[in-house]
Coordinates of C-alpha atoms and ligand atoms in Angstrom, one line a residue:
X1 CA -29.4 -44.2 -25.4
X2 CA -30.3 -40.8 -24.4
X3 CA -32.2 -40.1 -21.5
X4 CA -35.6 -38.7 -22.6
X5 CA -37.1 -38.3 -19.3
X6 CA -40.2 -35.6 -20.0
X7 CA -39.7 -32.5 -17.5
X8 CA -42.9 -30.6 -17.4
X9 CA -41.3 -27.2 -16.5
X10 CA -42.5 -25.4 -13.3
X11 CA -45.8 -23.4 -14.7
X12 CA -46.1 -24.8 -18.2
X13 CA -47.1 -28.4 -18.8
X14 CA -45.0 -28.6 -22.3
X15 CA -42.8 -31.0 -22.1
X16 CA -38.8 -30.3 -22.1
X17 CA -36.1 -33.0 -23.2
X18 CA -34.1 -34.0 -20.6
X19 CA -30.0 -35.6 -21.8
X20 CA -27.9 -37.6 -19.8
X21 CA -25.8 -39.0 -23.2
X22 CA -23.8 -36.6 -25.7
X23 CA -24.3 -36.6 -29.1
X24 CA -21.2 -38.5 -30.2
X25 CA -20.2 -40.3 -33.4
X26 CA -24.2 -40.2 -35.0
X27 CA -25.5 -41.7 -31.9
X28 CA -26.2 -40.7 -27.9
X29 CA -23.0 -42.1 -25.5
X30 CA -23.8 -42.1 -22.2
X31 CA -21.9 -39.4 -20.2
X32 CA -19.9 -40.5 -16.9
X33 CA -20.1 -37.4 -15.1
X34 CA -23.3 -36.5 -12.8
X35 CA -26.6 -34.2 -15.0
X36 CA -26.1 -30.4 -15.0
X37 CA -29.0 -29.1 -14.0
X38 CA -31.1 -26.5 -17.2
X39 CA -32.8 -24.0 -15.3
X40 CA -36.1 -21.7 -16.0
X41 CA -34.5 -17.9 -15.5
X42 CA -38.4 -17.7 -15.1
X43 CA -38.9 -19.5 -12.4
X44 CA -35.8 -20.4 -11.1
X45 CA -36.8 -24.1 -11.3
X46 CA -35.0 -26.9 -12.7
X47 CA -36.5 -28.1 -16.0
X48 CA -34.3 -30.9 -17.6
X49 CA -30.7 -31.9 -17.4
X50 CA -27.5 -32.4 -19.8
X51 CA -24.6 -34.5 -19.4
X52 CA -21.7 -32.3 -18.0
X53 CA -19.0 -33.9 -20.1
X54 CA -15.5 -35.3 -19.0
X55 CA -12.4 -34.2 -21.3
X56 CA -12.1 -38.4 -22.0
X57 CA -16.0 -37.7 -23.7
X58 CA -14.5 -34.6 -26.0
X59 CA -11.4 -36.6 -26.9
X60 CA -14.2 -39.2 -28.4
X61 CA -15.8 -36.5 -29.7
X62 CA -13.0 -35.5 -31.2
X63 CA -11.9 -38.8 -32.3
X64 CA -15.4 -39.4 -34.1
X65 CA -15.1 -35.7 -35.9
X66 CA -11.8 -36.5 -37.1
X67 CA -12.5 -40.2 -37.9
X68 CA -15.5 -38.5 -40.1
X69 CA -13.1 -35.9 -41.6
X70 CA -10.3 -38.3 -42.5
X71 CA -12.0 -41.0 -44.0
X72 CA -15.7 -40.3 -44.3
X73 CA -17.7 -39.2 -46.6
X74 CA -18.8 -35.5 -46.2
X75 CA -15.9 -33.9 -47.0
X76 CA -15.7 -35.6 -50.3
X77 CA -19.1 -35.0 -51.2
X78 CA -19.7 -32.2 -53.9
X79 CA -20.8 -29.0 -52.2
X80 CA -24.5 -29.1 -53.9
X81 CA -24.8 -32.1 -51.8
X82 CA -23.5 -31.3 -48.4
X83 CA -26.1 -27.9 -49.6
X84 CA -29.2 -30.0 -49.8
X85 CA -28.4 -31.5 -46.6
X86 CA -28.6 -28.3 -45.1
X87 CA -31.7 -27.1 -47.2
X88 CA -33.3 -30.5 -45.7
X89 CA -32.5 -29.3 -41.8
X90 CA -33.9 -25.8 -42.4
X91 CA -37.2 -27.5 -43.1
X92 CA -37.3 -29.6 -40.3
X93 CA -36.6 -26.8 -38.1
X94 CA -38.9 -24.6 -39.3
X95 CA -41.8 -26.8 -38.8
X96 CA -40.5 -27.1 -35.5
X97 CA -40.2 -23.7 -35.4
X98 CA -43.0 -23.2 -32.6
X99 CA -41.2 -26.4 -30.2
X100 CA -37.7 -24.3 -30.9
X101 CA -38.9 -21.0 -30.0
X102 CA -40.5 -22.5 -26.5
X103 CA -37.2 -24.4 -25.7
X104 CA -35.1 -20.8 -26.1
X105 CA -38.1 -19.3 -24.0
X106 CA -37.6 -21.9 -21.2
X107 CA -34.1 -22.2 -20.9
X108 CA -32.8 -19.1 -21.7
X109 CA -35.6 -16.9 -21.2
X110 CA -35.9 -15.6 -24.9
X111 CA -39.6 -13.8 -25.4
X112 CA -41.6 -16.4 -27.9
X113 CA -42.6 -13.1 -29.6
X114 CA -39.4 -13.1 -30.6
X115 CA -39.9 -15.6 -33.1
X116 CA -38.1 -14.5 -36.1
X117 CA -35.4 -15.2 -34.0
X118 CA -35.9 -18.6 -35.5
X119 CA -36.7 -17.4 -39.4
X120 CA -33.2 -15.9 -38.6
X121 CA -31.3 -18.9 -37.9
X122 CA -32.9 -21.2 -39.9
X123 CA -32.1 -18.3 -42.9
X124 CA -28.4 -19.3 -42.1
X125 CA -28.5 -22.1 -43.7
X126 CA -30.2 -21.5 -46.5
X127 CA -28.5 -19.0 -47.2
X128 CA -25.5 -21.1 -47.1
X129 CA -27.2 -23.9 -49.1
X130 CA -27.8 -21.5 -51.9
X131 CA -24.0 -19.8 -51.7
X132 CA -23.6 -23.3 -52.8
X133 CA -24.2 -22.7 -56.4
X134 CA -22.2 -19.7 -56.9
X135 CA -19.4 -19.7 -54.7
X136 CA -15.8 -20.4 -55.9
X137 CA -14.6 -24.0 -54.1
X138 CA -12.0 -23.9 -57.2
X139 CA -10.5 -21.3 -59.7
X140 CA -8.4 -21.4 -62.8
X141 CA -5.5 -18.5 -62.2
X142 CA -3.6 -17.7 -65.4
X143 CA 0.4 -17.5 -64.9
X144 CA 3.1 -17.3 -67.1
X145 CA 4.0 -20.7 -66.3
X146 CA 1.2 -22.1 -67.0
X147 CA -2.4 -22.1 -65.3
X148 CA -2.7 -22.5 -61.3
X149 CA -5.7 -24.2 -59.7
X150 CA -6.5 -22.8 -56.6
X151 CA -8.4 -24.7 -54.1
X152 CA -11.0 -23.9 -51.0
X153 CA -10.4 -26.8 -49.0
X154 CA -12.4 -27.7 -46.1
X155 CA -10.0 -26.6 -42.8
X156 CA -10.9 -29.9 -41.3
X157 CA -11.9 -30.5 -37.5
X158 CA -13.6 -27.9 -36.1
X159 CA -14.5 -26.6 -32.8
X160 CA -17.7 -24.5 -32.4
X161 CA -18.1 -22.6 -28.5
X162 CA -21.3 -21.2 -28.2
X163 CA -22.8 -18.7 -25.2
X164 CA -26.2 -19.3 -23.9
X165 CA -27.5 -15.8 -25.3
X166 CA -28.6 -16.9 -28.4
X167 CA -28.1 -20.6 -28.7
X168 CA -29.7 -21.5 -31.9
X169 CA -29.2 -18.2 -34.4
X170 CA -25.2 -18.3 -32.8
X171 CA -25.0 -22.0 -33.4
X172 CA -26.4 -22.2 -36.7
X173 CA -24.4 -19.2 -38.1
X174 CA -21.5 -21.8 -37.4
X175 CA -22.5 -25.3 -38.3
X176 CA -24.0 -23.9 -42.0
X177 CA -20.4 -22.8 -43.1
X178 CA -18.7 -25.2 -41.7
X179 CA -20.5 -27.8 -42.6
X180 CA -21.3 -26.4 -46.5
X181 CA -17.2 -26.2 -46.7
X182 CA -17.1 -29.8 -45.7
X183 CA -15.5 -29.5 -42.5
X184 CA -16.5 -32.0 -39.0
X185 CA -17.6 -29.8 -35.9
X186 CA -17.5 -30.8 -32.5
X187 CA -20.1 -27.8 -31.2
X188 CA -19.5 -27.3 -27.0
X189 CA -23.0 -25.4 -25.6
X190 CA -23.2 -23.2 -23.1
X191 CA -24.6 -25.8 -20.1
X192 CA -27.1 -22.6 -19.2
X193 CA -28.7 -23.6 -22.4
X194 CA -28.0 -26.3 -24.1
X195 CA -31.4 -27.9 -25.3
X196 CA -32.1 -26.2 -28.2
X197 CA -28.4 -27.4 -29.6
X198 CA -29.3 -30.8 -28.2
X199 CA -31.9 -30.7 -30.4
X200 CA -29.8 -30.9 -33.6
X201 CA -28.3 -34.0 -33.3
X202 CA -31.4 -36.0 -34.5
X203 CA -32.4 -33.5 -37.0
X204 CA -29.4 -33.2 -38.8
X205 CA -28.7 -37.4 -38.7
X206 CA -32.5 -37.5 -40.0
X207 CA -31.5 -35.2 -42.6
X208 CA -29.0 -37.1 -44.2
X209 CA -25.8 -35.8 -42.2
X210 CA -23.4 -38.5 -42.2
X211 CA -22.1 -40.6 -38.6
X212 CA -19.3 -38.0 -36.9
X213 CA -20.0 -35.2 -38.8
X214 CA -21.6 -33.4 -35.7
X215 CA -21.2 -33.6 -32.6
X216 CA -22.9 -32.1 -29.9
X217 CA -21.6 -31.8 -26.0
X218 CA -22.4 -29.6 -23.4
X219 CA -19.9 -29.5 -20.4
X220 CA -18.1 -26.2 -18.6
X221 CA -14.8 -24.4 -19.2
X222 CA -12.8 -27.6 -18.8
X223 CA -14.7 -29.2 -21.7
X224 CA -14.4 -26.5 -24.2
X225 CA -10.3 -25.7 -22.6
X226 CA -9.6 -29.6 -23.7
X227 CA -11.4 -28.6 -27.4
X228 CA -9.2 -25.8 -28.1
X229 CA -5.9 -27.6 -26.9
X230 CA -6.5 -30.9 -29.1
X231 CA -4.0 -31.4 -31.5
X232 CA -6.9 -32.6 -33.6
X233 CA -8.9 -30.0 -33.8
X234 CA -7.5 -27.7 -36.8
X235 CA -10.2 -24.3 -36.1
X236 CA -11.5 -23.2 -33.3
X237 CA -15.0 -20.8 -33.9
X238 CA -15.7 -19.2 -30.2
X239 CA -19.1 -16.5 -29.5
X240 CA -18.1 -15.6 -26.0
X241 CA -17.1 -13.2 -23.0
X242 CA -14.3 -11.3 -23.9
X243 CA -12.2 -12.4 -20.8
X244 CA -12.3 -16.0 -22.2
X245 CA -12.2 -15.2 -26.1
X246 CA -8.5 -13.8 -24.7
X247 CA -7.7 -17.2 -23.2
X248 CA -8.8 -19.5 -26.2
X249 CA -7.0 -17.0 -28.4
X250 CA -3.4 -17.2 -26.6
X251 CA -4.0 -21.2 -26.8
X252 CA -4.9 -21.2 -30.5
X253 CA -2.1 -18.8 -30.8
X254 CA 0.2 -21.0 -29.4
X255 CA -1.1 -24.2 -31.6
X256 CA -1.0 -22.0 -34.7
X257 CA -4.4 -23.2 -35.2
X258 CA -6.7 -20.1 -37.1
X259 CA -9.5 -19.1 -34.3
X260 CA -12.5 -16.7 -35.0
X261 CA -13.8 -14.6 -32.0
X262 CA -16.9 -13.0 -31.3
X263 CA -16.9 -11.2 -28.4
X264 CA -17.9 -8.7 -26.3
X265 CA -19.6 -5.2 -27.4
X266 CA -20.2 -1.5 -26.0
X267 CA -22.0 -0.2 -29.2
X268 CA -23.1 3.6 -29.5
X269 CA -26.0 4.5 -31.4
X270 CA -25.4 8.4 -32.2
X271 CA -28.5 10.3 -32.6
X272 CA -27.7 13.6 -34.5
X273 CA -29.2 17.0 -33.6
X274 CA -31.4 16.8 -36.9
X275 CA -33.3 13.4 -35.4
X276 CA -36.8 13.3 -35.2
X277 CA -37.5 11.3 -31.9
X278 CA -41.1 10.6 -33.4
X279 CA -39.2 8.7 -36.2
X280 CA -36.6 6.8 -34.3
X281 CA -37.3 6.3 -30.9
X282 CA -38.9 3.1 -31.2
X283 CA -36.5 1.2 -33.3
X284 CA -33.5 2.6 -31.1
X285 CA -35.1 1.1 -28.2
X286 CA -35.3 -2.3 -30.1
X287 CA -31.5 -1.5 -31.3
X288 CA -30.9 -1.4 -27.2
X289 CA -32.9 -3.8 -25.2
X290 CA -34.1 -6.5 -27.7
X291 CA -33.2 -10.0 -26.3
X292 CA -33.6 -8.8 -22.7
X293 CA -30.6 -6.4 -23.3
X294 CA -28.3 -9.8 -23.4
X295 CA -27.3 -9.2 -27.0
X296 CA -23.5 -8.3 -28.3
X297 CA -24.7 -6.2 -30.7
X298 CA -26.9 -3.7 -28.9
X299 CA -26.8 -0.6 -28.7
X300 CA -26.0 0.1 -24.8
X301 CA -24.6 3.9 -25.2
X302 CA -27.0 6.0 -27.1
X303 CA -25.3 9.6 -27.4
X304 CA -27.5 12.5 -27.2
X305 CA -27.1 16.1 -29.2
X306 CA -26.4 17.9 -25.5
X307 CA -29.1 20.7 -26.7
X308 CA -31.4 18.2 -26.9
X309 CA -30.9 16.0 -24.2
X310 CA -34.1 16.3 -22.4
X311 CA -36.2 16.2 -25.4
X312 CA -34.7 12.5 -26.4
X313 CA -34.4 11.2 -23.1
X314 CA -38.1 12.2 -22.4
X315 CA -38.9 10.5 -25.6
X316 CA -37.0 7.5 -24.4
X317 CA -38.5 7.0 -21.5
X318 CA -42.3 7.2 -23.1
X319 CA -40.6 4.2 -25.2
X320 CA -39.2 2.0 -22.5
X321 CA -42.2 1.9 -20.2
X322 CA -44.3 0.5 -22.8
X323 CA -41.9 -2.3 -23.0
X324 CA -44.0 -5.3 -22.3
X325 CA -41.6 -7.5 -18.9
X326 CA -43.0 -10.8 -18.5
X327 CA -43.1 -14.5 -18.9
X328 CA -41.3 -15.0 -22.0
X329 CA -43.7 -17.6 -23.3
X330 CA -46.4 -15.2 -22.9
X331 CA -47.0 -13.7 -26.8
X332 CA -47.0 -10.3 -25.3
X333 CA -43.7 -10.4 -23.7
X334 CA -41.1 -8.0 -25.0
X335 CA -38.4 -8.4 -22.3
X336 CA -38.0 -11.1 -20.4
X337 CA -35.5 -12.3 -17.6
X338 CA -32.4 -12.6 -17.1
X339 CA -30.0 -15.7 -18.4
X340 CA -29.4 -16.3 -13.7
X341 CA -29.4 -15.1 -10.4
X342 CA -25.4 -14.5 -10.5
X343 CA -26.2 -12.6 -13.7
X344 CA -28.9 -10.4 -12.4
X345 CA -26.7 -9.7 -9.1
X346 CA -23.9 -8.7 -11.5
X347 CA -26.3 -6.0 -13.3
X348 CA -27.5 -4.9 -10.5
X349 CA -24.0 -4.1 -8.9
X350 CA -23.2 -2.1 -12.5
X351 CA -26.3 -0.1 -11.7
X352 CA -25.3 0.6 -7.9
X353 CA -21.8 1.4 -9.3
X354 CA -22.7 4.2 -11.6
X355 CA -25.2 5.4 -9.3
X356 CA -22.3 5.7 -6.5
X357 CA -20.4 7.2 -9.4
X358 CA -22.6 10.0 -10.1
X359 CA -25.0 8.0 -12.6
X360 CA -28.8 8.9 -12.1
X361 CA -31.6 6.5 -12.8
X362 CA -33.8 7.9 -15.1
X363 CA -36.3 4.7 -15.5
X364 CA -35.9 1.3 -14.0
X365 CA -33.1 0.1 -12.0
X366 CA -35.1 -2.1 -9.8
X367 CA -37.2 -5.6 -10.1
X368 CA -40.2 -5.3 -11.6
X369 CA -43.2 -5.6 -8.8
X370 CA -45.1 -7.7 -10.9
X371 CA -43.0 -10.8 -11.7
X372 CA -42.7 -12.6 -8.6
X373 CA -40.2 -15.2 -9.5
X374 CA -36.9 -15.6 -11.5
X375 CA -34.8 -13.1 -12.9
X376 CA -36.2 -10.2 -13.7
X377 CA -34.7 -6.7 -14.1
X378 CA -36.8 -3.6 -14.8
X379 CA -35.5 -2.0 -18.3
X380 CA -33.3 1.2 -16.8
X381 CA -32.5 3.8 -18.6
X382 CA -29.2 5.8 -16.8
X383 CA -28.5 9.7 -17.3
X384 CA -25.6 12.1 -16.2
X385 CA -23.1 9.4 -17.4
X386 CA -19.9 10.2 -18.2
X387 CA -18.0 8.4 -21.2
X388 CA -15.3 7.1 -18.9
X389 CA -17.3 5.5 -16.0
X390 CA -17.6 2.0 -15.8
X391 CA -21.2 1.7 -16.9
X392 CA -20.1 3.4 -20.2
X393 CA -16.8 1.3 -20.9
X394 CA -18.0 -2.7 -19.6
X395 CA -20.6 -4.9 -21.3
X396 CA -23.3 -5.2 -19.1
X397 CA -25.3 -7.6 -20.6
X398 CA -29.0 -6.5 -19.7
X399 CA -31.7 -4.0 -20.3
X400 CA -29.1 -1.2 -18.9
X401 CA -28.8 1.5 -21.1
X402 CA -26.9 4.7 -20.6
X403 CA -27.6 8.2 -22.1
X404 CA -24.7 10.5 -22.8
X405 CA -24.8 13.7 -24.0
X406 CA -22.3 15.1 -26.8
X407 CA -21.2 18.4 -28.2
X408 CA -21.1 18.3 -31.9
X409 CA -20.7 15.2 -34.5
X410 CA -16.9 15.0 -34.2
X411 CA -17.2 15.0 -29.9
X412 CA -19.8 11.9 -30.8
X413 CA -17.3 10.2 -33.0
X414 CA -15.3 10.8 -30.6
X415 CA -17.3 9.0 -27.7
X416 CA -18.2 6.6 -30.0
X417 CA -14.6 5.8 -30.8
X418 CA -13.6 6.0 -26.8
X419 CA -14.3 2.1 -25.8
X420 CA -12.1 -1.2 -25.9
X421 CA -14.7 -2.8 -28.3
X422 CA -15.7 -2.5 -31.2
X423 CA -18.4 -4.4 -32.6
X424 CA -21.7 -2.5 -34.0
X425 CA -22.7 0.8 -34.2
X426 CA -25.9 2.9 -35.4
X427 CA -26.6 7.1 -36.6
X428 CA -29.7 8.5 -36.6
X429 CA -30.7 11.4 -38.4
X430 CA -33.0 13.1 -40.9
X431 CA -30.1 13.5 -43.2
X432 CA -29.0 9.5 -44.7
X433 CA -25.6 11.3 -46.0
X434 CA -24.5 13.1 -43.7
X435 CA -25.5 9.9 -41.2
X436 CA -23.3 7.9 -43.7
X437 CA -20.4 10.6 -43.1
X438 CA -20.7 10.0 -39.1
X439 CA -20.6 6.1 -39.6
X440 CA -17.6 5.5 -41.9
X441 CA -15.3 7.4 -38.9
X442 CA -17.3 5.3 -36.4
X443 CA -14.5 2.2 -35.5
X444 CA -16.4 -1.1 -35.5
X445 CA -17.2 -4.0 -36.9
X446 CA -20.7 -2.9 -38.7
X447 CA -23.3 -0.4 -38.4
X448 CA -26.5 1.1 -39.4
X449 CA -27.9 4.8 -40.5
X450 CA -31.5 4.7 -39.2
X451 CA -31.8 1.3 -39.1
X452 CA -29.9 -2.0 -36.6
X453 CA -29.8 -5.4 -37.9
X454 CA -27.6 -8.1 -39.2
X455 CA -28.0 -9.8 -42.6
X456 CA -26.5 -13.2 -43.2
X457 CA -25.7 -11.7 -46.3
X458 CA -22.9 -9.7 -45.1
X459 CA -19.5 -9.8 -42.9
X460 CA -20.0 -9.7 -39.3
X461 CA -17.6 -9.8 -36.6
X462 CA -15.9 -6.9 -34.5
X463 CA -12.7 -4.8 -34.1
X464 CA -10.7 -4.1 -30.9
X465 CA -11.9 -6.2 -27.8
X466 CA -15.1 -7.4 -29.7
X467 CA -12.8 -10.1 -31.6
X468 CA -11.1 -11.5 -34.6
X469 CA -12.4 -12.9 -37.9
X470 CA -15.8 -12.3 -39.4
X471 CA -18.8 -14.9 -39.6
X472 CA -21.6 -14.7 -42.3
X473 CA -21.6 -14.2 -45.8
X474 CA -19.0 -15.6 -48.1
X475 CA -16.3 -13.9 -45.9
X476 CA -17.9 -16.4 -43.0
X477 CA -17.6 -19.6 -45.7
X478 CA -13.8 -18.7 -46.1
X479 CA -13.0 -18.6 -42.8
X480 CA -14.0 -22.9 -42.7
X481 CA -11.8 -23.3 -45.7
X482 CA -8.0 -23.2 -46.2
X483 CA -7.1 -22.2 -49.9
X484 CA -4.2 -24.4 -51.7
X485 CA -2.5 -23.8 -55.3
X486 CA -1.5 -26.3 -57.4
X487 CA 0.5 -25.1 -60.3
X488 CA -0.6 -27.0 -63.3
X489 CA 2.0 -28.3 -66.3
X490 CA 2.3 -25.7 -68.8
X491 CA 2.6 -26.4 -72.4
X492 CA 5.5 -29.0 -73.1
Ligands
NAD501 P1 -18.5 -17.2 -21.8 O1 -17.2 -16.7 -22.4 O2 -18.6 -17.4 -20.4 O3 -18.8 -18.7 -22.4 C1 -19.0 -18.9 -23.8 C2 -18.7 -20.4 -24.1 O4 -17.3 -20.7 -23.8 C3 -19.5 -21.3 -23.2 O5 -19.9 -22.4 -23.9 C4 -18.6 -21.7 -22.1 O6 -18.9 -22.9 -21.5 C5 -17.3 -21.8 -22.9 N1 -16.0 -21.6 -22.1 C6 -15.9 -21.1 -20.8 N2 -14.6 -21.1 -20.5 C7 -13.9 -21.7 -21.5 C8 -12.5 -21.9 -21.7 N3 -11.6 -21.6 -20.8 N4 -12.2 -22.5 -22.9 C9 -13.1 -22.8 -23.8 N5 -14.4 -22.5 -23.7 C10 -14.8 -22.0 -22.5 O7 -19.7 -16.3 -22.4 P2 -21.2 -16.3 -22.0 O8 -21.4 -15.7 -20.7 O9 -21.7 -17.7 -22.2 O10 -21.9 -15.4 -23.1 C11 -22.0 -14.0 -23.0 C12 -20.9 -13.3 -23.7 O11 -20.9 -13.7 -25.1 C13 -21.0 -11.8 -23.7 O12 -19.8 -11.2 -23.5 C14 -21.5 -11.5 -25.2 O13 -21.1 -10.2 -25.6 C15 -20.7 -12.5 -25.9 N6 -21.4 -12.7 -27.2 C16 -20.7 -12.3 -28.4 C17 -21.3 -12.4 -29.6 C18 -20.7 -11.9 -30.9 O14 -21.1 -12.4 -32.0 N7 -19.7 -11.1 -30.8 C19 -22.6 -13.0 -29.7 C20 -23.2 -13.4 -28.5 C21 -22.6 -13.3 -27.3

């Protein structure tokens, strides 16, 4: 039986779900090891618990995805079917939608007014559930031999590693393909926050998902190391750090099992010297320091015409102050803390770094005076920054954004281009082709002229450090599938 103790958290009297079972085999298996602590990176407080989890509770996890796979029903199951499933879960989670969007507030400190953060996962899977109806599971290929059918098989047992940035919108973009391809998915959380994937368990099992199909643990490195080694887990799908995207990589390399990575990012939004700042400062400082800076995707480099440099960062700065930092469950929070202590210290030593190395704080840089507990970092804005210090070339992972000035288009491709990732990108400019000129030489995984966003809809993944593989869109459905052709008898 779980452990459904009711936690009021430290300010709010809304009750959080405490765990002290994993979701195992369609039901809740008490975990041996003590209760990691969830806390508030509001407050600091503890609000609820999860089960750190042994590597004996992911073998049974394992053993009740494979058991599930092997001889279950799910993977057998048309695709329309395993579709409606998943149609059935993104109801129940959007009318849960407001209890969702207060569990990513408290635990990982996600402004509530963020909210189509949860319109945006739940799109995942219906987006997958109506791919359903068109996508090829099975073709006819002519040959001279005769006709060959060629399959989309589900890949089997699959691994899901999340990070505790974005727990639900990262989760989701991997259980709806996996899960629409037929596959079984043992999905490790991050144990900083876990409760909105604890969440799940009941709602897909209410939804119809078969015993084993999902599995749900928390647990630290040592739980997701003894996922990825498993000789029965046939895919590993990791969001994560680059440093340990490397280290499940060189294992899945070694078991010749296919891995996907999404990793780190050090995006650069190029504004061109034809920009009008009235037009695109605001969404630029959305494309920066949305999710409390702690976003893969965001643009942390924006690269200034150098003739214009004042003008923008002026422009900037009128932006960033107006930024809203609060309590994230407050509607008029934009930014909100961040994920820890030992996170906020490591910002704050990449902000004292540049500054020693000839950085200058243009806004920010400090703790904001008025929140008096948790986490919080003032939104900074960093100037005189050279291309090559550290606070241009590391992922900082916060509302720390440095301004860099350029020459001409081909010395901002060229900055652009000058970083170990790869992973999103924007141009802004008054001119849409010559912005789509700048972004086809810019090396990443996607990007945007005058606009940043993902669509489920298309391929998204990165290049260089930023990772392997691409998730979303059909290209995301193929990577849960292995293809196999069986050449049919030709005419006798
Ligand atoms: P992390 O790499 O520390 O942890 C990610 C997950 O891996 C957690 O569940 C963690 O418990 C688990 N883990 C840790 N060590 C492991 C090991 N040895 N083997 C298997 N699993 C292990 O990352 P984080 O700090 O939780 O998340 C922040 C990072 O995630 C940032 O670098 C960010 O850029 C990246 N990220 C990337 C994307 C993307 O789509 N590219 C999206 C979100 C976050």
């Amino acid at each position: 039986m779980s452990l459904v103790t009711m936690t009021p958290t430290a300010d709010d009297q809304s009750p959080v779900r405490s765990y002290d079972s994993n979701w195992i085999g369609g039901e809740w298996r008490a975990a041996a090891l003590p209760n990691t602590p969830v806390e508030s990176p509001h407050s600091g407080d503890i609000v609820a618990f999860v089960p750190d989890t042994s590597v004996d509770e992911i073998d049974l996890a394992i053993a009740a995805a494979r058991r599930a796979f092997d001889e279950g029903p799910w993977p057998r199951l048309a695709p329309i079917e395993r579709a409606e499933v998943l149609s059935q879960v993104a109801d129940s989670i959007i009318q849960s939608a407001s209890e969702f969007a207060h569990l990513l507030a408290v635990e990982a400190g996600i402004p509530v007014s963020g909210s189509a953060s949860i319109s945006g996962a739940v799109r995942r899977l219906t987006y997958y559930a109506e791919l359903a109806k068109t996508y090829q599971f099975e073709e006819v290929r002519p040959s001279s031999g005769g006709d060959i059918l060629v399959v989309r098989e589900p890949h089997g047992v699959v691994a899901a590693i999340v990070p505790w940035n974005a727990p639900l919108g990262i989760t989701l973009m991997k259980l709806a393909p996996a899960l629409l391809a037929g596959c079984t998915v043992i999905l490790k959380c991050s144990p900083e926050a876990p409760l909105a994937c604890f969440a799940l368990g009941e709602i897909f099992r209410d939804c119809g998902l078969p015993s084993g199909v999902l599995n749900i643990v928390a647990g630290h490195a040592a739980a997701g190391d003894q996922l990825v080694r498993h000789g029965d887990v046939d895919k590993v799908s990791f969001t994560g750090s680059t440093v340990t995207g490397r280290i499940v990589g060189e294992i899945c390399g070694q078991r010749l099992v296919p891995c996907t990575l999404e990793l780190g990012g050090k995006s650069a939004a190029i504004v061109l010297d034809d920009a009008d700042p009235s037009r695109i400062v605001e969404p630029l400082v959305a494309a920066a320091m949305s999710n409390n800076g702690q976003a893969c995707v965001l643009q942390s480099r924006i690269l200034l015409p150098r003739g214009r440099h004042n003008e923008f960062t002026d422009a900037l700065i009128d932006s960033v102050k107006k930024l809203r930092v609060g309590d994230p469950r407050e509607p008029a929070t934009q930014v909100g803390p961040l994920i820890s202590e030992a996170h906020r210290d490591r910002v704050e030593s990449h902000i004292r770094t540049a500054a020693t190395a000839g950085a200058r704080v243009a806004l920010g840089g400090g703790r904001p005076m008025n929140m008096h507990t948790g986490w919080y970092l003032e939104p900074t804005l960093l100037v005189n920054v050279d291309n090559r210090m550290a606070i241009a070339q590391e992922e900082v992972f916060g509302p720390v954004v440095t301004l860099i000035s350029y020459d001409d288009d081909d010395d901002a491709v060229a900055i652009a281009n000058d970083s170990a990732f790869g992973l999103s990108g924007t141009v802004w400019t008054n001119d849409d082709a010559r912005g789509l000129e700048v972004a086809r030489r810019v090396v990443t995984g996607s990007t945007g002229v005058n606009r940043f966003g993902m669509d489920i809809g298309v391929p998204f993944g990165g290049v260089k450090a930023s990772g392997i593989g691409r998730e979303q869109g059909p290209e995301g459905l193929d990577s849960y599938t292995r293809t196999k052709a069986i050449h049919l008898a030709g005419p006798q």
